[in-house]
Amino acid sequence: MADGDDRQATFGSDGSLETETTPDATGENDFGEEKEPNETDGGYSRYVVSSTLQKAVRRSDEEVAAWAAWELARSGYAWNLWDRLNLYVVEDLRAGSDAALTIERYEELATERWEPDAWKGRLCAIHAALAAARARSTREASNADAYFSAVAEVRADAFERGAEPAHGFPVGDLEPEGQFDAVFDGHTGEGSKLGRDTRFFKTHGARVGPEGEDEQSARWQRLAMLLDEDVEYDAAELDRAVEPVDPESPWRDPAAGEGEAQSETDSGGAGANTDETDEGEAGDGGGTDDRSGSLTDFGE
């Protein structure tokens, strides 16, 4: 599909539409007439059929999506079809949809194993369109891009005027000791300057959620920390490392940058959530001196 973009419509200096019709898209339409540039076999504009396909995917109209894909494929515009379908994956479907891999596989079959406009290729086109139409539709990525871009302009304009912006990014100024303090671990320059090494990363930066680690993963995490010959963790830190983040406030971490007494208080609640998971390892860890193997994340 690398050459797909080369065949997209462009406009001349006079505003007229400049197109390139591929050999597969020439010939007669269903009515025995010579096809015009960018005309499908059914007598439609390929641009209109492509737009119909996208709107059908957004509206989860399976039949219309299947037809539009079939029409483009049989008319010699398979390159246009697969280029559009892959765009819809990122423009119109919810992130994480399995449809992305499904469509990629159907495209591979239709274009590398079979002829795109032949029977098997057309079936792949229909399958891919149905997969897209059946997936959950959303404009979340496009909406996020438009929103963040607008905020960037607002911030830049406010900076130029020496004023506070009316809108900002969701992370604010991203500075240590702020809401997102956990990101400043040893993987960042700021975190390194603050002396935040493996201990900080394990007990703050590596926490997951909101479901938290499962029983097996939590067990491995605790044991890895216990066996680290370079860092000695107490029971409160072992609990905090596997405590799930708060789904309502995923960045809340009252232990970060505060005194040990506050840290122990915060980890008390964590113990209640993880006792069932691996109480034995956490409880036994305080008295063992038999540690082997360094699992430290940050080298000297």
PDB file of N, CA, C and O in Angstrom, residues 53-83:
ATOM      1  N   LEU A  53     -18.346   4.384   2.420  1.00  0.00           N
ATOM      2  CA  LEU A  53     -17.767   3.321   3.235  1.00  0.00           C
ATOM      3  C   LEU A  53     -17.398   3.845   4.614  1.00  0.00           C
ATOM      4  O   LEU A  53     -17.702   3.211   5.638  1.00  0.00           O
ATOM      5  N   GLN A  54     -16.764   4.999   4.669  1.00  0.00           N
ATOM      6  CA  GLN A  54     -16.337   5.536   5.957  1.00  0.00           C
ATOM      7  C   GLN A  54     -17.532   5.885   6.839  1.00  0.00           C
ATOM      8  O   GLN A  54     -17.548   5.580   8.034  1.00  0.00           O
ATOM      9  N   LYS A  55     -18.543   6.517   6.254  1.00  0.00           N
ATOM     10  CA  LYS A  55     -19.717   6.880   7.059  1.00  0.00           C
ATOM     11  C   LYS A  55     -20.464   5.636   7.512  1.00  0.00           C
ATOM     12  O   LYS A  55     -21.035   5.603   8.614  1.00  0.00           O
ATOM     13  N   ALA A  56     -20.471   4.588   6.683  1.00  0.00           N
ATOM     14  CA  ALA A  56     -21.140   3.342   7.074  1.00  0.00           C
ATOM     15  C   ALA A  56     -20.412   2.675   8.232  1.00  0.00           C
ATOM     16  O   ALA A  56     -21.035   2.116   9.140  1.00  0.00           O
ATOM     17  N   VAL A  57     -19.076   2.732   8.216  1.00  0.00           N
ATOM     18  CA  VAL A  57     -18.289   2.188   9.328  1.00  0.00           C
ATOM     19  C   VAL A  57     -18.611   2.948  10.604  1.00  0.00           C
ATOM     20  O   VAL A  57     -18.830   2.360  11.664  1.00  0.00           O
ATOM     21  N   ARG A  58     -18.656   4.264  10.521  1.00  0.00           N
ATOM     22  CA  ARG A  58     -18.953   5.071  11.706  1.00  0.00           C
ATOM     23  C   ARG A  58     -20.334   4.764  12.263  1.00  0.00           C
ATOM     24  O   ARG A  58     -20.536   4.773  13.474  1.00  0.00           O
ATOM     25  N   ARG A  59     -21.295   4.518  11.371  1.00  0.00           N
ATOM     26  CA  ARG A  59     -22.671   4.288  11.798  1.00  0.00           C
ATOM     27  C   ARG A  59     -22.986   2.816  12.009  1.00  0.00           C
ATOM     28  O   ARG A  59     -24.112   2.429  12.266  1.00  0.00           O
ATOM     29  N   SER A  60     -21.953   1.970  11.870  1.00  0.00           N
ATOM     30  CA  SER A  60     -22.106   0.520  12.064  1.00  0.00           C
ATOM     31  C   SER A  60     -23.152  -0.068  11.129  1.00  0.00           C
ATOM     32  O   SER A  60     -23.868  -1.005  11.488  1.00  0.00           O
ATOM     33  N   ASP A  61     -23.259   0.466   9.919  1.00  0.00           N
ATOM     34  CA  ASP A  61     -24.172  -0.066   8.907  1.00  0.00           C
ATOM     35  C   ASP A  61     -23.417  -1.125   8.106  1.00  0.00           C
ATOM     36  O   ASP A  61     -22.695  -0.822   7.155  1.00  0.00           O
ATOM     37  N   GLU A  62     -23.592  -2.368   8.495  1.00  0.00           N
ATOM     38  CA  GLU A  62     -22.800  -3.456   7.919  1.00  0.00           C
ATOM     39  C   GLU A  62     -23.072  -3.662   6.432  1.00  0.00           C
ATOM     40  O   GLU A  62     -22.146  -3.869   5.642  1.00  0.00           O
ATOM     41  N   GLU A  63     -24.323  -3.613   6.027  1.00  0.00           N
ATOM     42  CA  GLU A  63     -24.647  -3.898   4.628  1.00  0.00           C
ATOM     43  C   GLU A  63     -24.082  -2.838   3.693  1.00  0.00           C
ATOM     44  O   GLU A  63     -23.486  -3.176   2.655  1.00  0.00           O
ATOM     45  N   VAL A  64     -24.245  -1.581   4.049  1.00  0.00           N
ATOM     46  CA  VAL A  64     -23.727  -0.513   3.198  1.00  0.00           C
ATOM     47  C   VAL A  64     -22.194  -0.553   3.165  1.00  0.00           C
ATOM     48  O   VAL A  64     -21.583  -0.356   2.111  1.00  0.00           O
ATOM     49  N   ALA A  65     -21.566  -0.840   4.304  1.00  0.00           N
ATOM     50  CA  ALA A  65     -20.108  -0.933   4.336  1.00  0.00           C
ATOM     51  C   ALA A  65     -19.618  -2.075   3.457  1.00  0.00           C
ATOM     52  O   ALA A  65     -18.636  -1.926   2.712  1.00  0.00           O
ATOM     53  N   ALA A  66     -20.296  -3.216   3.542  1.00  0.00           N
ATOM     54  CA  ALA A  66     -19.909  -4.375   2.730  1.00  0.00           C
ATOM     55  C   ALA A  66     -20.048  -4.061   1.244  1.00  0.00           C
ATOM     56  O   ALA A  66     -19.174  -4.408   0.434  1.00  0.00           O
ATOM     57  N   TRP A  67     -21.144  -3.396   0.866  1.00  0.00           N
ATOM     58  CA  TRP A  67     -21.337  -3.052  -0.541  1.00  0.00           C
ATOM     59  C   TRP A  67     -20.261  -2.099  -1.027  1.00  0.00           C
ATOM     60  O   TRP A  67     -19.691  -2.282  -2.106  1.00  0.00           O
ATOM     61  N   ALA A  68     -19.987  -1.056  -0.261  1.00  0.00           N
ATOM     62  CA  ALA A  68     -19.014  -0.058  -0.691  1.00  0.00           C
ATOM     63  C   ALA A  68     -17.637  -0.686  -0.887  1.00  0.00           C
ATOM     64  O   ALA A  68     -16.928  -0.372  -1.854  1.00  0.00           O
ATOM     65  N   ALA A  69     -17.253  -1.588   0.016  1.00  0.00           N
ATOM     66  CA  ALA A  69     -15.961  -2.261  -0.126  1.00  0.00           C
ATOM     67  C   ALA A  69     -15.946  -3.140  -1.370  1.00  0.00           C
ATOM     68  O   ALA A  69     -14.957  -3.165  -2.121  1.00  0.00           O
ATOM     69  N   TRP A  70     -17.022  -3.859  -1.583  1.00  0.00           N
ATOM     70  CA  TRP A  70     -17.146  -4.725  -2.761  1.00  0.00           C
ATOM     71  C   TRP A  70     -17.078  -3.906  -4.041  1.00  0.00           C
ATOM     72  O   TRP A  70     -16.403  -4.280  -4.999  1.00  0.00           O
ATOM     73  N   GLU A  71     -17.763  -2.773  -4.065  1.00  0.00           N
ATOM     74  CA  GLU A  71     -17.805  -1.919  -5.253  1.00  0.00           C
ATOM     75  C   GLU A  71     -16.428  -1.389  -5.600  1.00  0.00           C
ATOM     76  O   GLU A  71     -16.019  -1.387  -6.772  1.00  0.00           O
ATOM     77  N   LEU A  72     -15.691  -0.948  -4.600  1.00  0.00           N
ATOM     78  CA  LEU A  72     -14.347  -0.439  -4.863  1.00  0.00           C
ATOM     79  C   LEU A  72     -13.414  -1.554  -5.325  1.00  0.00           C
ATOM     80  O   LEU A  72     -12.606  -1.369  -6.247  1.00  0.00           O
ATOM     81  N   ALA A  73     -13.508  -2.720  -4.679  1.00  0.00           N
ATOM     82  CA  ALA A  73     -12.618  -3.832  -5.017  1.00  0.00           C
ATOM     83  C   ALA A  73     -12.862  -4.333  -6.432  1.00  0.00           C
ATOM     84  O   ALA A  73     -11.917  -4.552  -7.198  1.00  0.00           O
ATOM     85  N   ARG A  74     -14.112  -4.518  -6.809  1.00  0.00           N
ATOM     86  CA  ARG A  74     -14.414  -5.075  -8.136  1.00  0.00           C
ATOM     87  C   ARG A  74     -14.152  -4.083  -9.250  1.00  0.00           C
ATOM     88  O   ARG A  74     -13.986  -4.462 -10.414  1.00  0.00           O
ATOM     89  N   SER A  75     -14.102  -2.784  -8.896  1.00  0.00           N
ATOM     90  CA  SER A  75     -13.948  -1.744  -9.910  1.00  0.00           C
ATOM     91  C   SER A  75     -12.504  -1.384 -10.188  1.00  0.00           C
ATOM     92  O   SER A  75     -12.225  -0.481 -10.990  1.00  0.00           O
ATOM     93  N   GLY A  76     -11.572  -2.077  -9.529  1.00  0.00           N
ATOM     94  CA  GLY A  76     -10.156  -1.794  -9.760  1.00  0.00           C
ATOM     95  C   GLY A  76      -9.577  -0.764  -8.823  1.00  0.00           C
ATOM     96  O   GLY A  76      -8.471  -0.255  -9.055  1.00  0.00           O
ATOM     97  N   TYR A  77     -10.313  -0.447  -7.756  1.00  0.00           N
ATOM     98  CA  TYR A  77      -9.832   0.533  -6.792  1.00  0.00           C
ATOM     99  C   TYR A  77      -9.504  -0.118  -5.451  1.00  0.00           C
ATOM    100  O   TYR A  77      -9.693   0.477  -4.387  1.00  0.00           O
ATOM    101  N   ALA A  78      -8.975  -1.336  -5.511  1.00  0.00           N
ATOM    102  CA  ALA A  78      -8.620  -2.027  -4.264  1.00  0.00           C
ATOM    103  C   ALA A  78      -7.577  -1.243  -3.480  1.00  0.00           C
ATOM    104  O   ALA A  78      -7.626  -1.195  -2.249  1.00  0.00           O
ATOM    105  N   TRP A  79      -6.625  -0.618  -4.187  1.00  0.00           N
ATOM    106  CA  TRP A  79      -5.606   0.179  -3.491  1.00  0.00           C
ATOM    107  C   TRP A  79      -6.259   1.289  -2.673  1.00  0.00           C
ATOM    108  O   TRP A  79      -5.834   1.592  -1.558  1.00  0.00           O
ATOM    109  N   ASN A  80      -7.305   1.901  -3.231  1.00  0.00           N
ATOM    110  CA  ASN A  80      -8.038   2.961  -2.543  1.00  0.00           C
ATOM    111  C   ASN A  80      -8.807   2.383  -1.347  1.00  0.00           C
ATOM    112  O   ASN A  80      -8.815   2.960  -0.248  1.00  0.00           O
ATOM    113  N   LEU A  81      -9.410   1.228  -1.566  1.00  0.00           N
ATOM    114  CA  LEU A  81     -10.178   0.570  -0.505  1.00  0.00           C
ATOM    115  C   LEU A  81      -9.305   0.268   0.706  1.00  0.00           C
ATOM    116  O   LEU A  81      -9.644   0.624   1.840  1.00  0.00           O
ATOM    117  N   TRP A  82      -8.169  -0.404   0.499  1.00  0.00           N
ATOM    118  CA  TRP A  82      -7.333  -0.811   1.631  1.00  0.00           C
ATOM    119  C   TRP A  82      -6.658   0.380   2.289  1.00  0.00           C
ATOM    120  O   TRP A  82      -6.466   0.398   3.518  1.00  0.00           O
ATOM    121  N   ASP A  83      -6.323   1.388   1.509  1.00  0.00           N
ATOM    122  CA  ASP A  83      -5.772   2.605   2.098  1.00  0.00           C
ATOM    123  C   ASP A  83      -6.802   3.262   3.016  1.00  0.00           C
ATOM    124  O   ASP A  83      -6.486   3.693   4.126  1.00  0.00           O
TER     125      ASP A  83
END
